[in-house]
Every structure is written in C-alpha cells, then in structure tokens.
CSV table of C-alpha atoms in Angstrom, one decimal:
chain,number,residue,atom,x,y,z
L,794,MET,CA,-45.5,-13.6,2.3
L,795,ALA,CA,-46.9,-10.7,0.4
L,796,ASP,CA,-43.8,-8.7,1.1
L,797,LEU,CA,-41.5,-11.4,-0.3
L,798,LYS,CA,-41.2,-9.7,-3.6
L,799,ASN,CA,-40.2,-6.5,-1.8
L,800,CYS,CA,-37.8,-8.4,0.4
L,801,PHE,CA,-35.9,-9.6,-2.7
L,802,ALA,CA,-36.0,-6.2,-4.3
L,803,ALA,CA,-34.9,-4.1,-1.4
L,804,PRO,CA,-33.8,-6.4,1.6
L,805,ALA,CA,-32.6,-3.5,3.7
L,806,THR,CA,-36.0,-1.7,3.7
L,807,VAL,CA,-38.3,-4.7,4.4
L,808,GLU,CA,-38.3,-6.9,7.4
L,809,ALA,CA,-37.0,-10.3,6.5
L,810,PRO,CA,-39.4,-13.2,6.6
L,811,SER,CA,-39.1,-15.8,9.4
L,812,VAL,CA,-37.5,-19.2,8.9
L,813,ALA,CA,-40.9,-20.8,9.2
L,814,GLU,CA,-42.2,-18.6,6.4
L,815,ALA,CA,-39.2,-19.4,4.2
L,816,ASP,CA,-39.7,-23.1,4.9
L,817,ALA,CA,-43.3,-22.9,3.9
L,818,LEU,CA,-42.4,-21.1,0.7
L,819,VAL,CA,-39.8,-23.7,-0.2
L,820,ALA,CA,-42.3,-26.5,0.6
L,821,ARG,CA,-45.0,-24.8,-1.6
L,822,PHE,CA,-42.6,-24.0,-4.5
L,823,PRO,CA,-39.7,-26.4,-4.4
L,824,TRP,CA,-38.4,-25.3,-7.8
L,825,PHE,CA,-38.1,-21.6,-6.7
L,826,LEU,CA,-34.4,-21.2,-6.1
L,827,PRO,CA,-34.4,-17.7,-4.7
L,828,ALA,CA,-36.6,-19.0,-1.8
L,829,ARG,CA,-34.0,-21.7,-1.1
L,830,ILE,CA,-31.2,-19.1,-1.2
L,831,LEU,CA,-33.3,-16.9,1.2
L,832,ARG,CA,-33.7,-19.9,3.5
L,833,GLU,CA,-30.0,-20.6,3.4
L,834,GLY,CA,-29.3,-17.0,4.4
L,835,LEU,CA,-31.8,-17.2,7.3
L,836,THR,CA,-30.8,-20.6,8.7
L,837,GLY,CA,-27.1,-20.7,7.7
L,838,GLU,CA,-27.5,-24.2,6.4
L,839,SER,CA,-26.6,-25.1,2.8
L,840,ASP,CA,-29.4,-26.3,0.5
L,841,PRO,CA,-28.3,-29.3,-1.7
L,842,ARG,CA,-30.5,-28.1,-4.6
L,843,VAL,CA,-28.8,-24.7,-4.6
L,844,ALA,CA,-25.4,-26.4,-4.5
L,845,LEU,CA,-26.4,-28.7,-7.3
L,846,MET,CA,-27.5,-25.8,-9.6
L,847,ALA,CA,-24.6,-23.5,-8.7
L,848,PRO,CA,-22.3,-24.6,-11.6
L,849,TRP,CA,-25.1,-23.9,-14.2
L,850,ARG,CA,-26.1,-20.5,-13.1
L,851,ALA,CA,-24.6,-17.2,-12.1
L,852,GLU,CA,-24.0,-16.2,-8.5
L,853,SER,CA,-27.2,-15.0,-6.9
L,854,SER,CA,-27.4,-11.4,-5.8
L,855,LEU,CA,-29.1,-12.7,-2.7
L,856,ARG,CA,-25.8,-14.3,-1.6
L,857,ARG,CA,-23.7,-11.2,-2.0
L,858,PRO,CA,-22.8,-9.4,1.2
L,859,ALA,CA,-24.5,-6.1,1.8
L,860,VAL,CA,-22.6,-3.1,0.5
L,861,ASP,CA,-21.7,-0.5,3.0
L,862,ALA,CA,-22.8,2.8,1.4
L,863,SER,CA,-20.7,4.9,3.7
L,864,VAL,CA,-17.5,3.4,2.3
L,865,LEU,CA,-18.6,4.3,-1.2
L,866,ARG,CA,-19.3,7.9,-0.2
L,867,ARG,CA,-16.0,8.2,1.6
L,868,PRO,CA,-13.7,10.6,-0.3
L,869,THR,CA,-10.5,9.4,-1.7
L,870,SER,CA,-7.1,10.8,-0.5
L,871,ASP,CA,-6.8,12.8,-3.7
L,872,GLU,CA,-10.2,14.4,-3.1
L,873,ILE,CA,-9.3,15.3,0.4
L,874,ILE,CA,-6.1,16.9,-0.7
L,875,ASP,CA,-7.9,18.9,-3.5
L,876,ARG,CA,-10.6,20.1,-1.1
L,877,PHE,CA,-8.0,21.2,1.4
L,878,LEU,CA,-6.0,23.1,-1.2
L,879,GLN,CA,-9.2,24.8,-2.6
L,880,GLU,CA,-10.5,25.9,0.8
L,881,GLU,CA,-7.4,27.7,2.1
L,882,ASP,CA,-5.5,28.2,-1.2
L,883,LEU,CA,-2.3,26.9,0.5
L,884,ARG,CA,-0.4,26.2,-2.7
L,885,ILE,CA,3.3,26.8,-2.6
L,886,VAL,CA,4.3,29.2,-5.3
L,887,ALA,CA,7.9,30.1,-6.2
L,888,GLY,CA,8.7,33.8,-5.7
L,889,ASP,CA,9.8,36.0,-8.5
L,890,GLY,CA,13.5,36.5,-9.3
L,891,GLU,CA,16.5,34.4,-8.9
L,892,PRO,CA,17.2,32.3,-5.8
L,893,GLU,CA,19.6,33.8,-3.4
L,894,GLU,CA,21.8,30.7,-3.1
L,895,GLU,CA,22.8,28.2,-5.7
L,896,ILE,CA,21.2,24.8,-5.1
L,897,VAL,CA,23.8,22.1,-5.4
L,898,MET,CA,22.5,18.7,-6.3
L,899,GLN,CA,25.8,16.8,-6.2
L,900,ALA,CA,28.9,17.2,-4.1
L,901,GLN,CA,31.5,19.2,-5.8
L,902,LEU,CA,35.1,18.0,-5.4
L,903,ASP,CA,38.1,20.0,-6.5
L,904,ASP,CA,40.9,18.4,-8.5
L,905,ASP,CA,43.3,20.0,-6.1
L,906,ASP,CA,42.2,17.7,-3.2
L,907,GLU,CA,44.7,15.2,-2.0
L,908,VAL,CA,45.1,11.9,-3.8
L,909,VAL,CA,42.5,9.5,-2.5
L,910,THR,CA,42.5,5.8,-3.2
L,911,GLU,CA,41.4,2.7,-1.4
L,912,GLU,CA,45.1,1.6,-1.0
L,913,LEU,CA,45.9,4.9,0.8
L,914,ALA,CA,43.0,4.4,3.1
L,915,GLU,CA,44.2,0.8,3.9
L,916,ILE,CA,47.7,2.1,4.5
L,917,TYR,CA,46.4,4.7,7.0
L,918,LEU,CA,44.3,2.0,8.7
L,919,ALA,CA,47.3,-0.3,9.0
L,920,GLN,CA,49.2,2.6,10.6
L,921,GLY,CA,46.5,3.1,13.1
L,922,LEU,CA,45.3,6.4,11.6
L,923,ARG,CA,41.6,5.6,11.7
L,924,ASP,CA,40.4,9.2,11.2
L,925,LYS,CA,42.4,9.8,8.1
L,926,SER,CA,41.3,6.4,6.7
L,927,VAL,CA,37.6,7.3,7.4
L,928,ALA,CA,38.0,10.7,5.7
L,929,ILE,CA,39.5,9.1,2.6
L,930,TYR,CA,36.7,6.5,2.5
L,931,ARG,CA,34.1,9.3,2.7
L,932,LYS,CA,35.7,11.2,-0.2
L,933,LEU,CA,35.8,8.0,-2.2
L,934,SER,CA,32.1,7.5,-1.4
L,935,LEU,CA,31.4,10.9,-2.9
L,936,ARG,CA,33.5,10.3,-6.0
L,937,ASN,CA,32.1,6.8,-6.6
L,938,PRO,CA,28.4,6.9,-5.7
L,939,GLU,CA,27.9,3.4,-7.1
L,940,LYS,CA,30.2,2.0,-4.4
L,941,SER,CA,28.9,4.2,-1.6
L,942,VAL,CA,27.2,1.3,0.3
L,943,TYR,CA,30.5,-0.6,0.2
L,944,PHE,CA,32.4,2.4,1.6
L,945,ALA,CA,29.7,3.1,4.2
L,946,GLU,CA,30.1,-0.5,5.5
L,947,LEU,CA,33.9,0.0,5.7
L,948,ILE,CA,33.5,3.2,7.6
L,949,GLY,CA,31.0,1.6,10.0
L,950,LYS,CA,33.5,-1.3,10.7
L,951,ILE,CA,36.3,1.2,11.3
L,952,GLU,CA,34.3,3.3,13.7
L,953,ASN,CA,33.1,0.2,15.6
L,954,ASN,CA,36.6,-1.2,15.8
L,955,ILE,CA,35.7,-4.3,13.8
L,956,LYS,CA,38.6,-5.9,11.9
L,957,ILE,CA,38.4,-5.5,8.2
C-alpha cells in the first residue's frame, strides 16, 4: 500500500494494487472516496457511497479513461500538407506572361442562334424530331441556368423514351 499515492499520481507507471489491497484500504478508511473509486475500477462493481456523493462533487480523474498519447502526437491534415509542401517545394506557381488561351467561365451564346423556346421544343417532340427537341432543351439549359435541372430531366425522359 506504500505505492498507493504513486498509483493515484501516475497510474500508468505503477503496478495497480490488487482487489484485496483495495478492499483492505476501504475497510480501514471508509471515508476515503478515491480508494472506493479505485476499487470500483478494479472490480467493475459500483460503490453506493461513490454514487451517493457523485452529485455533490466533481467527476474524479480516477474515473476518466486513459488518454492515448499517440493520438495527441498525431499530426493534423494541415500539418501533413504543410510538411509535404516544405520538403519538396511542390507549390504550383503561375508562369509569367499572358495565358495562351482565354478561359471561358460561362457558355457564350450568339444572338444569331435560332429561336429557342420551350414551345418550339415541344412542337419538335410532337412531330417526332427528338434530336432537335433535345438540342433546343440543351440551349435553353445554357441560357437559363436556374432551370437547368428541369431541362436535364426533360432531356433524360426524351432520351429514355419516357412520355412527358
């Protein structure tokens, strides 16, 4: 029992006392709550006095699960990325000068394109001209991005021969 103080201070470095030693300590000092908590941990049985005192005291550090130090030392994803970039200097840097091609962020449509409306697409579909109808729905999808999901569903139905 001489190492009991060390057992409470650093439980990982000292061999835990036996159940008989913990029982003897609780019998000798029934008011000593850490001994009761230690006995709970060794036996797995709950102590009624510990349960009775729980609402009036803070959670004991003896009841906390052991902390896995390797998890705390494990680098975060940001640290891994930073270390990788520092080791090899693999940063992507834009070259000097102007880009060779113009980067287009949105589809460009000429005003000279044919007239495209939903009604025209429906007429083509009624006439059995599925390809022309799909082409018009695609153009409408580009001109009206807020309705692109609707037009995509119509195109999918036309291509799968589902009646609209």
